[in-house]
């Protein structure tokens, strides 16, 4: 099924020179175009003038699976907004992983934050979790050209608190009828019910219309991933997807080798009549992330994405030399 060589119209995060994952502290920071030294080594898709640093070092160790899914939810949620707009402060909880909350906000006196800063910050925070394989209740400052533009706070949340889901910002965006995370992780029956077969997941009306989105998973059991490798790739794909309007059509795209995990890649190949949109890829990434944690195993995957029964393309996550043959 991977015997394709479609024109690669979009190449993302191609860091091909990394032969092995660097040890913390040993990597040489890239030089920022802003004239400062960038501390975070993650992806060339993040503006080199942008970076994060610890504004408050937390003392409480958080559950890593919950933190990984919380950051996935945040990136998926943000992918539904215009990259160049601003959003208000928000706290995100992920159903099923609600012991970790993520708050994104602007600086004091200015609660709004640019969507692109929030996306870049969420990606770099998620990247730091996969890098260190641990997470605490830190507060990260987001900075652009040395100026703080916002904050991301990770915190333990008592599970008895009512789930807030997303912040409620969906109501301000006509293109987001609901948060599809409710359709994916809700255990309740009803219009947002999810099939129980982990190889054939049906999402009922995930975009607020009458259509169904079906994800069919084919595992490549000869290829194993750690969850850190898997989520590093998921974050990389969501970072790219979030850079485009959610209803834009998707052309062939690949995210190649997160720098800590060389020779892994994730991508999407659309199929005629080319109905796939970036929001479809984002939703598939979100569901796949949850599937990895609930199945407790990560293999290479080929994910056929269908609207109703019509296939619109395949997402692929694998390892090896690129491009695939």
XYZ file of C-alpha atoms in Angstrom:
325
model
C 0.000 0.000 0.000
C 2.982 2.261 0.355
C 4.077 1.768 -3.242
C 3.357 5.305 -4.266
C 5.450 8.191 -5.428
C 2.958 11.022 -5.713
C 4.473 14.457 -6.273
C 5.419 15.760 -2.887
C 3.864 19.179 -3.055
C 4.551 20.050 0.544
C 7.667 19.047 2.460
C 7.610 19.744 6.182
C 10.168 19.646 8.897
C 12.831 17.966 6.813
C 15.706 17.638 9.209
C 17.612 14.947 7.406
C 21.046 15.377 8.923
C 20.227 14.125 12.413
C 21.892 10.742 12.714
C 20.977 10.174 16.351
C 19.002 11.853 19.092
C 21.224 14.315 20.943
C 21.626 14.049 24.662
C 20.115 16.922 26.679
C 22.538 19.802 26.835
C 24.772 18.434 24.103
C 22.971 19.886 21.091
C 24.255 23.064 19.485
C 21.423 25.623 19.506
C 20.582 27.036 16.070
C 21.213 30.706 15.505
C 18.043 32.771 15.356
C 17.453 35.174 12.497
C 16.660 37.682 15.242
C 20.273 37.779 16.342
C 19.755 35.783 19.528
C 20.603 32.165 20.334
C 17.584 29.931 20.232
C 17.573 27.389 23.030
C 14.923 25.034 21.718
C 15.799 22.596 18.940
C 12.538 21.327 17.485
C 11.336 22.235 14.000
C 12.155 24.715 11.246
C 8.392 25.279 10.917
C 8.517 27.356 14.084
C 9.646 30.926 13.424
C 13.307 31.116 14.500
C 12.500 34.297 16.439
C 10.128 32.313 18.663
C 11.139 30.302 21.729
C 9.950 29.151 25.145
C 11.587 29.188 28.556
C 10.600 28.192 32.078
C 8.878 31.060 33.849
C 8.143 28.902 36.886
C 9.657 25.524 37.627
C 7.020 23.165 38.980
C 7.600 20.732 41.803
C 4.748 18.325 41.069
C 5.271 15.445 38.644
C 2.329 15.065 36.237
C 1.051 11.916 34.544
C 2.786 11.791 31.169
C -0.039 10.160 29.180
C -2.444 12.842 30.359
C 0.040 15.575 29.486
C 0.683 14.085 26.033
C -3.045 13.949 25.265
C -3.681 17.391 26.727
C -1.106 18.923 24.396
C -2.568 16.951 21.469
C -6.023 18.329 22.262
C -4.674 21.856 22.504
C -2.947 21.646 19.132
C -5.983 20.085 17.493
C -8.252 22.746 18.962
C -5.995 25.574 17.819
C -5.802 24.118 14.302
C -9.427 25.196 13.807
C -8.607 28.898 14.003
C -7.076 31.377 11.629
C -3.325 31.261 12.095
C -3.015 35.058 12.104
C -5.911 35.831 14.462
C -5.989 36.119 18.246
C -7.864 34.060 20.829
C -8.727 34.667 24.454
C -7.178 32.935 27.438
C -8.327 29.321 27.695
C -7.917 26.270 29.911
C -8.065 22.878 28.212
C -9.043 19.539 29.733
C -9.093 16.274 27.818
C -11.812 13.756 28.604
C -10.285 10.583 29.923
C -7.049 12.394 30.826
C -8.472 15.225 32.899
C -5.892 15.157 35.680
C -3.726 17.516 33.617
C -4.961 20.891 32.442
C -3.286 23.284 30.027
C -3.874 27.030 30.210
C -2.791 29.344 27.399
C -2.980 33.076 27.954
C -1.466 36.374 26.974
C 0.657 38.652 29.091
C -0.754 40.608 32.086
C -3.026 43.361 30.885
C -3.563 41.569 27.573
C -5.295 38.221 27.929
C -5.567 37.596 24.182
C -2.756 35.778 22.431
C -1.906 35.290 18.773
C -2.998 31.888 17.491
C 0.387 31.283 15.894
C 2.198 31.967 19.180
C -0.156 29.564 20.963
C 0.417 26.874 18.316
C 4.192 27.259 18.294
C 4.272 27.290 22.077
C 2.083 24.211 22.391
C 4.284 22.379 19.913
C 7.491 23.253 21.770
C 5.986 22.309 25.131
C 4.790 18.996 23.704
C 8.208 18.489 22.159
C 9.850 19.045 25.541
C 7.667 16.301 27.071
C 8.710 13.774 24.421
C 12.329 14.897 24.810
C 12.536 14.534 28.593
C 9.944 11.743 28.847
C 8.595 13.451 31.953
C 6.622 16.559 32.840
C 5.993 18.761 35.873
C 3.531 21.532 36.566
C 5.708 24.098 34.866
C 4.761 27.513 33.565
C 6.375 28.265 30.198
C 6.865 31.797 28.915
C 6.416 32.216 25.171
C 8.691 34.803 23.660
C 9.170 36.366 20.258
C 12.415 38.158 19.527
C 13.174 38.160 23.242
C 9.803 39.674 24.215
C 7.323 37.616 26.274
C 4.046 37.283 24.344
C 2.172 34.723 26.435
C 2.266 31.781 28.804
C 1.424 28.083 28.843
C 0.700 26.565 32.245
C 0.547 22.830 32.933
C -1.229 21.907 36.130
C -2.626 18.956 38.029
C -6.420 19.047 38.098
C -8.502 17.140 40.668
C -10.471 14.556 38.721
C -13.680 15.388 40.557
C -13.795 18.799 38.889
C -16.333 19.092 36.119
C -14.715 18.712 32.717
C -14.597 22.036 30.985
C -13.601 20.538 27.645
C -12.255 23.391 25.596
C -12.575 26.981 26.676
C -15.850 27.708 24.923
C -14.096 29.664 22.172
C -15.732 27.331 19.641
C -18.890 29.425 19.908
C -17.009 32.354 18.400
C -15.986 30.427 15.292
C -18.768 29.461 12.836
C -16.533 26.817 11.259
C -16.343 24.884 14.546
C -19.795 23.513 15.318
C -18.415 21.523 18.248
C -15.122 20.300 19.607
C -14.526 16.933 17.909
C -12.689 15.746 21.026
C -16.158 15.244 22.504
C -16.942 12.876 19.637
C -13.733 10.951 20.075
C -13.285 10.502 23.793
C -16.862 10.569 25.082
C -18.001 7.223 26.497
C -21.655 8.218 26.233
C -23.938 6.889 23.529
C -25.684 9.286 21.206
C -24.948 11.270 18.074
C -21.251 11.553 19.004
C -20.810 7.858 19.792
C -17.589 6.145 18.767
C -17.428 2.555 17.566
C -15.691 0.158 19.927
C -13.645 -1.596 17.237
C -10.168 -0.008 17.508
C -9.427 -0.923 13.879
C -12.557 0.688 12.467
C -13.588 3.904 14.210
C -16.719 5.761 13.150
C -17.192 9.368 14.262
C -20.797 10.500 13.943
C -21.228 14.100 12.795
C -17.818 15.273 14.042
C -18.158 18.598 12.219
C -21.740 19.352 13.167
C -23.346 18.046 9.976
C -24.943 14.694 9.173
C -21.857 13.067 7.726
C -19.772 10.316 9.269
C -15.996 10.157 9.311
C -14.559 6.654 9.341
C -10.981 5.764 10.267
C -9.705 2.319 9.322
C -6.426 1.378 10.964
C -3.986 -1.079 9.428
C -1.068 -1.851 11.741
C 2.386 -2.552 10.381
C 3.440 -4.845 13.209
C 7.014 -5.156 11.959
C 7.546 -1.473 12.827
C 7.533 -0.483 16.492
C 7.417 2.985 18.011
C 7.834 4.248 21.512
C 4.998 6.520 22.571
C 7.518 9.380 22.664
C 8.404 8.855 19.004
C 4.749 8.561 18.098
C 3.650 11.746 19.827
C 6.652 13.664 18.475
C 5.364 12.842 14.993
C 1.740 13.642 15.886
C 2.797 17.071 17.191
C 4.815 17.703 14.053
C 1.839 16.900 11.817
C -0.544 19.052 13.866
C 1.955 21.911 13.776
C 1.874 21.811 10.001
C -1.890 21.355 9.727
C -2.509 24.268 12.087
C -0.644 26.584 9.706
C -3.492 26.354 7.174
C -7.223 27.131 7.276
C -9.108 24.022 8.440
C -11.283 23.818 5.310
C -8.438 24.108 2.820
C -7.866 21.041 0.623
C -4.836 18.948 1.518
C -2.202 18.035 -1.011
C 0.412 15.356 -0.401
C 2.402 16.254 2.696
C 5.138 14.662 4.767
C 6.675 15.461 8.113
C 10.115 13.921 8.202
C 12.217 12.995 11.215
C 11.572 15.029 14.328
C 15.128 15.933 15.354
C 15.118 13.774 18.492
C 13.715 10.761 16.619
C 15.457 10.463 13.258
C 14.243 8.232 10.453
C 10.592 8.423 11.437
C 7.975 10.158 9.354
C 4.269 10.923 9.209
C 2.248 12.125 6.265
C -0.994 12.202 4.324
C -1.752 11.182 0.732
C -5.088 12.414 -0.657
C -7.172 10.430 -3.128
C -9.343 11.630 -6.014
C -11.676 13.466 -6.103
C -9.496 15.253 -3.495
C -12.099 16.052 -0.854
C -9.664 15.882 2.066
C -9.295 19.041 4.146
C -6.802 19.929 6.855
C -9.472 19.507 9.541
C -9.890 15.864 8.514
C -6.180 15.187 8.971
C -6.176 16.988 12.331
C -9.115 14.937 13.615
C -7.477 11.687 12.482
C -4.290 12.682 14.339
C -6.262 13.362 17.518
C -8.057 10.023 17.395
C -4.841 8.174 16.577
C -3.070 9.686 19.576
C -5.825 8.470 21.884
C -5.775 5.037 20.232
C -2.065 4.611 20.920
C -2.514 5.220 24.639
C -5.613 3.053 25.022
C -4.060 0.171 23.053
C -0.770 0.471 24.997
C 1.230 -0.321 21.871
C 2.495 1.726 18.959
C 3.200 0.218 15.567
C 3.539 1.716 12.143
C 0.112 2.664 10.848
C -1.738 3.180 7.599
C -4.978 5.018 8.336
C -7.638 5.172 5.646
C -9.833 8.230 6.171
C -13.338 8.097 4.704
C -16.284 10.472 4.637
C -19.342 8.254 4.781
C -17.926 5.315 2.776
C -15.781 7.262 0.328
C -12.040 7.193 1.012
C -10.470 10.637 0.856
C -6.889 9.604 1.585
C -4.423 7.806 3.811
C -2.361 8.939 6.770
C 0.893 7.059 7.252
C 3.282 6.876 10.181
C 6.395 4.783 9.745
C 10.133 4.641 10.111
C 13.008 4.045 7.722
C 14.516 5.843 4.796
C 12.486 8.580 3.171
C 10.736 8.752 0.760
C 8.937 5.439 1.216
C 9.054 2.994 -1.651
